mmCIF file of N, CA and C and ligand atoms in Angstrom:
data_model
loop_
_atom_site.group_PDB
_atom_site.id
_atom_site.type_symbol
_atom_site.label_atom_id
_atom_site.label_comp_id
_atom_site.label_asym_id
_atom_site.label_seq_id
_atom_site.Cartn_x
_atom_site.Cartn_y
_atom_site.Cartn_z
ATOM 1 N N MET A 1 178.422 264.289 343.321
ATOM 2 C CA MET A 1 179.888 264.355 343.322
ATOM 3 C C MET A 1 180.468 262.960 343.153
ATOM 4 N N SER A 2 181.431 262.861 342.288
ATOM 5 C CA SER A 2 182.061 261.561 342.064
ATOM 6 C C SER A 2 183.074 261.259 343.149
ATOM 7 N N LEU A 3 183.114 260.008 343.585
ATOM 8 C CA LEU A 3 184.117 259.588 344.565
ATOM 9 C C LEU A 3 185.400 259.143 343.894
ATOM 10 N N VAL A 4 185.367 259.062 342.591
ATOM 11 C CA VAL A 4 186.520 258.553 341.851
ATOM 12 C C VAL A 4 187.048 259.650 340.939
ATOM 13 N N GLU A 5 188.338 259.872 341.017
ATOM 14 C CA GLU A 5 188.976 260.766 340.054
ATOM 15 C C GLU A 5 189.714 259.910 339.043
ATOM 16 N N HIS A 6 189.372 260.109 337.799
ATOM 17 C CA HIS A 6 190.008 259.333 336.737
ATOM 18 C C HIS A 6 190.877 260.290 335.938
ATOM 19 N N HIS A 7 192.189 260.166 336.129
ATOM 20 C CA HIS A 7 193.103 261.085 335.458
ATOM 21 C C HIS A 7 193.586 260.481 334.152
ATOM 22 N N PRO A 8 193.733 261.279 333.123
ATOM 23 C CA PRO A 8 194.353 260.775 331.895
ATOM 24 C C PRO A 8 195.821 260.464 332.153
ATOM 25 N N LYS A 9 196.383 259.614 331.337
ATOM 26 C CA LYS A 9 197.795 259.266 331.499
ATOM 27 C C LYS A 9 198.675 260.477 331.204
ATOM 28 N N ASN A 10 199.620 260.741 332.124
ATOM 29 C CA ASN A 10 200.601 261.794 331.868
ATOM 30 C C ASN A 10 201.603 261.308 330.842
ATOM 31 N N PRO A 11 202.208 262.222 330.108
ATOM 32 C CA PRO A 11 203.296 261.806 329.219
ATOM 33 C C PRO A 11 204.426 261.183 330.026
ATOM 34 N N THR A 12 205.084 260.203 329.449
ATOM 35 C CA THR A 12 206.240 259.597 330.097
ATOM 36 C C THR A 12 207.404 260.590 330.083
ATOM 37 N N ALA A 13 208.078 260.699 331.228
ATOM 38 C CA ALA A 13 209.203 261.633 331.339
ATOM 39 C C ALA A 13 210.514 260.870 331.206
ATOM 40 N N ARG A 14 211.524 261.534 330.686
ATOM 41 C CA ARG A 14 212.859 260.956 330.627
ATOM 42 C C ARG A 14 213.573 261.256 331.940
ATOM 43 N N GLY A 15 214.227 260.248 332.520
ATOM 44 C CA GLY A 15 214.992 260.473 333.743
ATOM 45 C C GLY A 15 216.145 261.422 333.470
ATOM 46 N N PRO A 16 216.305 262.468 334.272
ATOM 47 C CA PRO A 16 217.331 263.473 333.974
ATOM 48 C C PRO A 16 218.751 262.933 334.124
ATOM 49 N N ALA A 17 219.639 263.414 333.262
ATOM 50 C CA ALA A 17 221.021 262.912 333.219
ATOM 51 C C ALA A 17 221.795 263.205 334.501
ATOM 52 N N GLU A 18 221.364 264.192 335.276
ATOM 53 C CA GLU A 18 222.042 264.456 336.558
ATOM 54 C C GLU A 18 221.804 263.318 337.542
ATOM 55 N N TRP A 19 220.694 262.617 337.404
ATOM 56 C CA TRP A 19 220.286 261.626 338.399
ATOM 57 C C TRP A 19 220.409 260.189 337.919
ATOM 58 N N PHE A 20 220.607 260.012 336.589
ATOM 59 C CA PHE A 20 220.628 258.661 336.032
ATOM 60 C C PHE A 20 221.771 258.521 335.030
ATOM 61 N N THR A 21 222.235 257.295 334.868
ATOM 62 C CA THR A 21 223.124 256.926 333.768
ATOM 63 C C THR A 21 222.302 256.096 332.789
ATOM 64 N N GLY A 22 222.372 256.407 331.498
ATOM 65 C CA GLY A 22 221.622 255.645 330.512
ATOM 66 C C GLY A 22 220.195 256.141 330.385
ATOM 67 N N ASP A 23 219.404 255.400 329.611
ATOM 68 C CA ASP A 23 218.037 255.826 329.288
ATOM 69 C C ASP A 23 217.043 255.250 330.283
ATOM 70 N N VAL A 24 216.380 256.158 330.981
ATOM 71 C CA VAL A 24 215.403 255.797 332.008
ATOM 72 C C VAL A 24 214.130 256.583 331.723
ATOM 73 N N PHE A 25 212.975 255.911 331.822
ATOM 74 C CA PHE A 25 211.693 256.548 331.521
ATOM 75 C C PHE A 25 210.774 256.398 332.721
ATOM 76 N N ILE A 26 210.121 257.496 333.085
ATOM 77 C CA ILE A 26 209.377 257.551 334.339
ATOM 78 C C ILE A 26 207.923 257.904 334.065
ATOM 79 N N ASP A 27 207.016 257.012 334.514
ATOM 80 C CA ASP A 27 205.586 257.320 334.533
ATOM 81 C C ASP A 27 205.210 257.622 335.977
ATOM 82 N N THR A 28 204.878 258.872 336.248
ATOM 83 C CA THR A 28 204.457 259.249 337.598
ATOM 84 C C THR A 28 203.009 258.836 337.797
ATOM 85 N N ILE A 29 202.751 258.108 338.877
ATOM 86 C CA ILE A 29 201.402 257.624 339.166
ATOM 87 C C ILE A 29 200.719 258.520 340.185
ATOM 88 N N ALA A 30 201.447 258.902 341.213
ATOM 89 C CA ALA A 30 200.854 259.734 342.260
ATOM 90 C C ALA A 30 201.931 260.601 342.877
ATOM 91 N N ARG A 31 201.542 261.790 343.250
ATOM 92 C CA ARG A 31 202.470 262.701 343.910
ATOM 93 C C ARG A 31 201.704 263.416 345.010
ATOM 94 N N GLY A 32 202.188 263.278 346.240
ATOM 95 C CA GLY A 32 201.479 263.862 347.374
ATOM 96 C C GLY A 32 202.016 265.222 347.750
ATOM 97 N N HIS A 33 201.596 265.675 348.917
ATOM 98 C CA HIS A 33 201.975 267.003 349.397
ATOM 99 C C HIS A 33 202.336 266.895 350.877
ATOM 100 N N GLY A 34 202.896 267.931 351.420
ATOM 101 C CA GLY A 34 203.227 267.935 352.835
ATOM 102 C C GLY A 34 204.716 267.853 353.071
ATOM 103 N N ASP A 35 205.092 267.624 354.325
ATOM 104 C CA ASP A 35 206.505 267.651 354.708
ATOM 105 C C ASP A 35 207.285 266.493 354.094
ATOM 106 N N THR A 36 206.694 265.306 354.064
ATOM 107 C CA THR A 36 207.342 264.146 353.455
ATOM 108 C C THR A 36 206.377 263.558 352.435
ATOM 109 N N PRO A 37 206.194 264.238 351.308
ATOM 110 C CA PRO A 37 205.181 263.810 350.344
ATOM 111 C C PRO A 37 205.477 262.425 349.790
ATOM 112 N N LEU A 38 204.411 261.659 349.651
ATOM 113 C CA LEU A 38 204.502 260.329 349.064
ATOM 114 C C LEU A 38 204.472 260.457 347.548
ATOM 115 N N SER A 39 205.354 259.747 346.869
ATOM 116 C CA SER A 39 205.260 259.686 345.417
ATOM 117 C C SER A 39 205.332 258.233 344.974
ATOM 118 N N VAL A 40 204.594 257.938 343.912
ATOM 119 C CA VAL A 40 204.589 256.600 343.333
ATOM 120 C C VAL A 40 204.898 256.753 341.846
ATOM 121 N N ALA A 41 205.884 255.996 341.376
ATOM 122 C CA ALA A 41 206.262 256.092 339.971
ATOM 123 C C ALA A 41 206.591 254.704 339.439
ATOM 124 N N HIS A 42 206.303 254.498 338.164
ATOM 125 C CA HIS A 42 206.701 253.281 337.462
ATOM 126 C C HIS A 42 207.928 253.686 336.646
ATOM 127 N N VAL A 43 209.069 253.086 336.953
ATOM 128 C CA VAL A 43 210.339 253.546 336.393
ATOM 129 C C VAL A 43 210.924 252.437 335.521
ATOM 130 N N HIS A 44 211.221 252.787 334.272
ATOM 131 C CA HIS A 44 211.692 251.826 333.276
ATOM 132 C C HIS A 44 213.171 252.089 332.994
ATOM 133 N N PHE A 45 214.021 251.110 333.307
ATOM 134 C CA PHE A 45 215.456 251.211 333.057
ATOM 135 C C PHE A 45 215.798 250.367 331.833
ATOM 136 N N THR A 46 216.453 250.983 330.856
ATOM 137 C CA THR A 46 216.933 250.225 329.707
ATOM 138 C C THR A 46 218.284 249.575 330.053
ATOM 139 N N LEU A 47 218.814 248.792 329.116
ATOM 140 C CA LEU A 47 220.051 248.046 329.372
ATOM 141 C C LEU A 47 221.171 248.989 329.830
ATOM 142 N N GLY A 48 221.783 248.670 330.947
ATOM 143 C CA GLY A 48 222.899 249.458 331.460
ATOM 144 C C GLY A 48 222.488 250.688 332.255
ATOM 145 N N ALA A 49 221.198 250.974 332.309
ATOM 146 C CA ALA A 49 220.756 252.203 332.978
ATOM 147 C C ALA A 49 220.613 251.986 334.485
ATOM 148 N N ARG A 50 220.954 253.022 335.234
ATOM 149 C CA ARG A 50 220.836 252.963 336.696
ATOM 150 C C ARG A 50 220.753 254.374 337.253
ATOM 151 N N THR A 51 220.299 254.452 338.499
ATOM 152 C CA THR A 51 220.291 255.738 339.184
ATOM 153 C C THR A 51 221.719 256.127 339.543
ATOM 154 N N ALA A 52 221.916 257.381 339.897
ATOM 155 C CA ALA A 52 223.122 257.794 340.611
ATOM 156 C C ALA A 52 222.972 257.354 342.074
ATOM 157 N N TRP A 53 224.043 257.431 342.828
ATOM 158 C CA TRP A 53 223.948 257.230 344.278
ATOM 159 C C TRP A 53 222.999 258.283 344.856
ATOM 160 N N HIS A 54 222.114 257.863 345.751
ATOM 161 C CA HIS A 54 221.164 258.810 346.336
ATOM 162 C C HIS A 54 220.592 258.238 347.627
ATOM 163 N N SER A 55 219.911 259.109 348.366
ATOM 164 C CA SER A 55 219.173 258.658 349.548
ATOM 165 C C SER A 55 217.812 259.344 349.554
ATOM 166 N N HIS A 56 216.876 258.737 350.284
ATOM 167 C CA HIS A 56 215.517 259.277 350.388
ATOM 168 C C HIS A 56 215.272 259.704 351.829
ATOM 169 N N LYS A 57 214.794 260.930 351.964
ATOM 170 C CA LYS A 57 214.629 261.528 353.300
ATOM 171 C C LYS A 57 213.834 260.618 354.237
ATOM 172 N N ALA A 58 212.784 260.004 353.721
ATOM 173 C CA ALA A 58 211.935 259.169 354.579
ATOM 174 C C ALA A 58 211.833 257.738 354.038
ATOM 175 N N GLY A 59 212.813 257.334 353.231
ATOM 176 C CA GLY A 59 212.847 255.951 352.774
ATOM 177 C C GLY A 59 212.129 255.712 351.464
ATOM 178 N N GLN A 60 212.270 254.489 350.970
ATOM 179 C CA GLN A 60 211.688 254.134 349.673
ATOM 180 C C GLN A 60 211.419 252.633 349.637
ATOM 181 N N THR A 61 210.318 252.267 348.986
ATOM 182 C CA THR A 61 210.019 250.864 348.717
ATOM 183 C C THR A 61 209.947 250.678 347.204
ATOM 184 N N LEU A 62 210.691 249.684 346.709
ATOM 185 C CA LEU A 62 210.665 249.346 345.287
ATOM 186 C C LEU A 62 209.952 248.012 345.124
ATOM 187 N N TYR A 63 209.164 247.879 344.066
ATOM 188 C CA TYR A 63 208.512 246.624 343.711
ATOM 189 C C TYR A 63 208.851 246.345 342.248
ATOM 190 N N VAL A 64 209.624 245.312 342.016
ATOM 191 C CA VAL A 64 210.093 245.013 340.666
ATOM 192 C C VAL A 64 208.950 244.362 339.880
ATOM 193 N N THR A 65 208.665 244.923 338.699
ATOM 194 C CA THR A 65 207.556 244.405 337.889
ATOM 195 C C THR A 65 208.016 243.686 336.625
ATOM 196 N N GLU A 66 209.230 243.964 336.146
ATOM 197 C CA GLU A 66 209.696 243.325 334.910
ATOM 198 C C GLU A 66 211.211 243.226 334.924
ATOM 199 N N GLY A 67 211.715 242.231 334.232
ATOM 200 C CA GLY A 67 213.137 242.159 333.911
ATOM 201 C C GLY A 67 214.002 241.676 335.051
ATOM 202 N N GLU A 68 215.266 242.141 335.037
ATOM 203 C CA GLU A 68 216.213 241.789 336.086
ATOM 204 C C GLU A 68 217.010 243.041 336.434
ATOM 205 N N GLY A 69 217.175 243.268 337.734
ATOM 206 C CA GLY A 69 217.827 244.501 338.156
ATOM 207 C C GLY A 69 218.930 244.273 339.159
ATOM 208 N N ARG A 70 219.493 245.392 339.568
ATOM 209 C CA ARG A 70 220.559 245.412 340.569
ATOM 210 C C ARG A 70 220.243 246.508 341.576
ATOM 211 N N VAL A 71 220.614 246.261 342.821
ATOM 212 C CA VAL A 71 220.509 247.279 343.855
ATOM 213 C C VAL A 71 221.713 247.135 344.767
ATOM 214 N N GLN A 72 222.184 248.251 345.295
ATOM 215 C CA GLN A 72 223.334 248.208 346.196
ATOM 216 C C GLN A 72 223.205 249.336 347.204
ATOM 217 N N ALA A 73 223.405 248.995 348.479
ATOM 218 C CA ALA A 73 223.526 250.011 349.524
ATOM 219 C C ALA A 73 224.994 250.348 349.695
ATOM 220 N N ARG A 74 225.292 251.562 350.079
ATOM 221 C CA ARG A 74 226.674 252.002 350.262
ATOM 222 C C ARG A 74 227.393 251.052 351.216
ATOM 223 N N GLY A 75 228.516 250.515 350.753
ATOM 224 C CA GLY A 75 229.296 249.614 351.595
ATOM 225 C C GLY A 75 228.858 248.165 351.544
ATOM 226 N N GLY A 76 227.751 247.876 350.827
ATOM 227 C CA GLY A 76 227.239 246.508 350.770
ATOM 228 C C GLY A 76 227.472 245.884 349.404
ATOM 229 N N PRO A 77 227.131 244.597 349.266
ATOM 230 C CA PRO A 77 227.286 243.920 347.982
ATOM 231 C C PRO A 77 226.194 244.334 346.990
ATOM 232 N N VAL A 78 226.463 244.139 345.706
ATOM 233 C CA VAL A 78 225.433 244.309 344.684
ATOM 234 C C VAL A 78 224.473 243.125 344.786
ATOM 235 N N ALA A 79 223.170 243.388 344.748
ATOM 236 C CA ALA A 79 222.177 242.319 344.840
ATOM 237 C C ALA A 79 221.342 242.275 343.570
ATOM 238 N N VAL A 80 220.940 241.064 343.184
ATOM 239 C CA VAL A 80 220.054 240.851 342.040
ATOM 240 C C VAL A 80 218.612 241.037 342.503
ATOM 241 N N ILE A 81 217.805 241.756 341.718
ATOM 242 C CA ILE A 81 216.376 241.887 342.028
ATOM 243 C C ILE A 81 215.554 241.471 340.817
ATOM 244 N N ARG A 82 214.441 240.776 341.130
ATOM 245 C CA ARG A 82 213.606 240.197 340.075
ATOM 246 C C ARG A 82 212.132 240.501 340.337
ATOM 247 N N PRO A 83 211.287 240.310 339.307
ATOM 248 C CA PRO A 83 209.866 240.643 339.456
ATOM 249 C C PRO A 83 209.231 239.979 340.679
ATOM 250 N N GLY A 84 208.433 240.760 341.385
ATOM 251 C CA GLY A 84 207.753 240.306 342.590
ATOM 252 C C GLY A 84 208.521 240.600 343.854
ATOM 253 N N GLU A 85 209.793 240.943 343.722
ATOM 254 C CA GLU A 85 210.599 241.224 344.910
ATOM 255 C C GLU A 85 210.427 242.679 345.339
ATOM 256 N N VAL A 86 210.564 242.887 346.630
ATOM 257 C CA VAL A 86 210.397 244.205 347.243
ATOM 258 C C VAL A 86 211.712 244.597 347.895
ATOM 259 N N VAL A 87 212.135 245.809 347.657
ATOM 260 C CA VAL A 87 213.364 246.342 348.254
ATOM 261 C C VAL A 87 212.984 247.555 349.093
ATOM 262 N N VAL A 88 213.279 247.488 350.371
ATOM 263 C CA VAL A 88 212.977 248.603 351.269
ATOM 264 C C VAL A 88 214.283 249.283 351.649
ATOM 265 N N THR A 89 214.343 250.585 351.443
ATOM 266 C CA THR A 89 215.523 251.373 351.777
ATOM 267 C C THR A 89 215.173 252.288 352.934
ATOM 268 N N ALA A 90 215.999 252.264 353.963
ATOM 269 C CA ALA A 90 215.740 253.054 355.166
ATOM 270 C C ALA A 90 215.944 254.545 354.890
ATOM 271 N N PRO A 91 215.304 255.396 355.688
ATOM 272 C CA PRO A 91 215.516 256.839 355.530
ATOM 273 C C PRO A 91 216.999 257.190 355.593
ATOM 274 N N GLY A 92 217.435 257.971 354.620
ATOM 275 C CA GLY A 92 218.809 258.470 354.617
ATOM 276 C C GLY A 92 219.865 257.486 354.162
ATOM 277 N N GLU A 93 219.474 256.241 353.811
ATOM 278 C CA GLU A 93 220.470 255.245 353.394
ATOM 279 C C GLU A 93 220.877 255.475 351.934
ATOM 280 N N TRP A 94 222.197 255.578 351.705
ATOM 281 C CA TRP A 94 222.695 255.810 350.350
ATOM 282 C C TRP A 94 222.683 254.508 349.562
ATOM 283 N N HIS A 95 222.224 254.560 348.316
ATOM 284 C CA HIS A 95 222.053 253.354 347.506
ATOM 285 C C HIS A 95 221.877 253.742 346.047
ATOM 286 N N TRP A 96 221.893 252.725 345.184
ATOM 287 C CA TRP A 96 221.471 252.932 343.790
ATOM 288 C C TRP A 96 220.678 251.715 343.355
ATOM 289 N N HIS A 97 219.911 251.865 342.261
ATOM 290 C CA HIS A 97 219.173 250.745 341.675
ATOM 291 C C HIS A 97 219.085 250.945 340.176
ATOM 292 N N GLY A 98 218.981 249.818 339.452
ATOM 293 C CA GLY A 98 218.901 249.929 338.002
ATOM 294 C C GLY A 98 218.736 248.573 337.361
ATOM 295 N N ALA A 99 218.826 248.583 336.028
ATOM 296 C CA ALA A 99 218.734 247.343 335.261
ATOM 297 C C ALA A 99 220.012 246.530 335.440
ATOM 298 N N ALA A 100 219.890 245.220 335.397
ATOM 299 C CA ALA A 100 221.084 244.368 335.357
ATOM 300 C C ALA A 100 221.743 244.531 333.992
ATOM 301 N N PRO A 101 223.068 244.341 333.915
ATOM 302 C CA PRO A 101 223.731 244.405 332.600
ATOM 303 C C PRO A 101 223.055 243.431 331.618
ATOM 304 N N GLY A 102 222.674 243.936 330.451
ATOM 305 C CA GLY A 102 222.064 243.088 329.441
ATOM 306 C C GLY A 102 220.580 242.838 329.612
ATOM 307 N N HIS A 103 219.949 243.521 330.568
ATOM 308 C CA HIS A 103 218.522 243.315 330.829
ATOM 309 C C HIS A 103 217.807 244.652 330.980
ATOM 310 N N LEU A 104 216.516 244.628 330.666
ATOM 311 C CA LEU A 104 215.620 245.713 331.056
ATOM 312 C C LEU A 104 215.176 245.472 332.491
ATOM 313 N N MET A 105 214.759 246.520 333.169
ATOM 314 C CA MET A 105 214.150 246.358 334.497
ATOM 315 C C MET A 105 213.166 247.489 334.727
ATOM 316 N N THR A 106 212.013 247.119 335.235
ATOM 317 C CA THR A 106 211.002 248.112 335.593
ATOM 318 C C THR A 106 210.585 247.878 337.034
ATOM 319 N N HIS A 107 210.499 248.960 337.798
ATOM 320 C CA HIS A 107 209.984 248.835 339.169
ATOM 321 C C HIS A 107 209.015 249.959 339.476
ATOM 322 N N LEU A 108 208.109 249.659 340.409
ATOM 323 C CA LEU A 108 207.344 250.712 341.056
ATOM 324 C C LEU A 108 208.227 251.280 342.151
ATOM 325 N N ALA A 109 208.241 252.575 342.292
ATOM 326 C CA ALA A 109 208.997 253.221 343.366
ATOM 327 C C ALA A 109 208.017 254.016 344.220
ATOM 328 N N VAL A 110 207.935 253.637 345.489
ATOM 329 C CA VAL A 110 207.092 254.347 346.448
ATOM 330 C C VAL A 110 208.043 255.075 347.386
ATOM 331 N N SER A 111 208.078 256.383 347.260
ATOM 332 C CA SER A 111 209.079 257.172 347.965
ATOM 333 C C SER A 111 208.395 258.206 348.846
ATOM 334 N N GLU A 112 209.052 258.512 349.969
ATOM 335 C CA GLU A 112 208.566 259.578 350.841
ATOM 336 C C GLU A 112 209.649 260.623 350.999
ATOM 337 N N GLY A 113 209.290 261.856 350.788
ATOM 338 C CA GLY A 113 210.227 262.959 350.994
ATOM 339 C C GLY A 113 211.189 263.105 349.837
ATOM 340 N N ASP A 114 211.988 264.137 349.922
ATOM 341 C CA ASP A 114 212.925 264.440 348.849
ATOM 342 C C ASP A 114 214.055 263.432 348.813
ATOM 343 N N ALA A 115 214.655 263.292 347.643
ATOM 344 C CA ALA A 115 215.881 262.507 347.506
ATOM 345 C C ALA A 115 217.079 263.457 347.512
ATOM 346 N N THR A 116 218.193 262.960 348.031
ATOM 347 C CA THR A 116 219.466 263.676 347.958
ATOM 348 C C THR A 116 220.345 262.911 346.989
ATOM 349 N N TRP A 117 220.887 263.609 345.984
ATOM 350 C CA TRP A 117 221.611 262.935 344.904
ATOM 351 C C TRP A 117 223.105 263.166 345.024
ATOM 352 N N GLY A 118 223.879 262.111 344.722
ATOM 353 C CA GLY A 118 225.325 262.185 344.749
ATOM 354 C C GLY A 118 225.923 261.844 343.396
ATOM 355 N N GLU A 119 227.079 261.197 343.427
ATOM 356 C CA GLU A 119 227.807 260.923 342.194
ATOM 357 C C GLU A 119 227.160 259.789 341.399
ATOM 358 N N HIS A 120 227.473 259.750 340.104
ATOM 359 C CA HIS A 120 226.982 258.657 339.272
ATOM 360 C C HIS A 120 227.667 257.344 339.659
ATOM 361 N N VAL A 121 226.976 256.242 339.402
ATOM 362 C CA VAL A 121 227.539 254.910 339.652
ATOM 363 C C VAL A 121 228.503 254.585 338.509
ATOM 364 N N SER A 122 229.760 254.347 338.850
ATOM 365 C CA SER A 122 230.767 254.088 337.815
ATOM 366 C C SER A 122 230.518 252.730 337.155
ATOM 367 N N ASP A 123 231.117 252.526 335.985
ATOM 368 C CA ASP A 123 230.999 251.220 335.326
ATOM 369 C C ASP A 123 231.608 250.118 336.200
ATOM 370 N N THR A 124 232.702 250.435 336.908
ATOM 371 C CA THR A 124 233.331 249.433 337.786
ATOM 372 C C THR A 124 232.370 249.005 338.900
ATOM 373 N N GLU A 125 231.691 250.002 339.509
ATOM 374 C CA GLU A 125 230.713 249.671 340.546
ATOM 375 C C GLU A 125 229.540 248.891 339.941
ATOM 376 N N TYR A 126 229.077 249.356 338.782
ATOM 377 C CA TYR A 126 227.890 248.777 338.169
ATOM 378 C C TYR A 126 228.129 247.327 337.736
ATOM 379 N N LEU A 127 229.331 247.064 337.232
ATOM 380 C CA LEU A 127 229.614 245.745 336.652
ATOM 381 C C LEU A 127 230.163 244.750 337.667
ATOM 382 N N ALA A 128 230.231 245.144 338.946
ATOM 383 C CA ALA A 128 230.686 244.210 339.982
ATOM 384 C C ALA A 128 229.759 243.004 340.031
ATOM 385 N N ASP A 129 230.342 241.812 340.149
ATOM 386 C CA ASP A 129 229.535 240.588 340.201
ATOM 387 C C ASP A 129 228.809 240.488 341.543
ATOM 388 N N PRO A 130 227.514 240.167 341.499
ATOM 389 C CA PRO A 130 226.818 239.888 342.768
ATOM 390 C C PRO A 130 227.449 238.640 343.402
ATOM 391 N N PRO A 131 227.507 238.597 344.725
ATOM 392 C CA PRO A 131 228.091 237.431 345.401
ATOM 393 C C PRO A 131 227.243 236.169 345.211
HETATM 394 MN MN1 MN B 1 216.169 254.923 345.587
#
């Protein structure tokens, strides 16, 4: 019996328009099972693309691998995120993340449990200058 499972690459999925603004491409790496299943995905945001406002039942960790991005928690300032940086979102905290204006951004997303999705991030919110 092999101790290693070698899976072929899944096709890249397009991020659904209900959950994202702009063109987003998702490579799912791992998907778990249970009450708060762990999922790992490599998420590619094109210029201007971002998630809608959302929260994760058991939190999320992002690891930026390419480009320049933006992240914002509800009620907080927009923050710049760059490769090598880690963003930890607490369970139930409303936030969005995406590419910085004029840049691509790719991150690994390690999420636990379902996400709850809200309204799209407006251009006014998206284009706010980081402090
Ligand atoms: Mn998130």
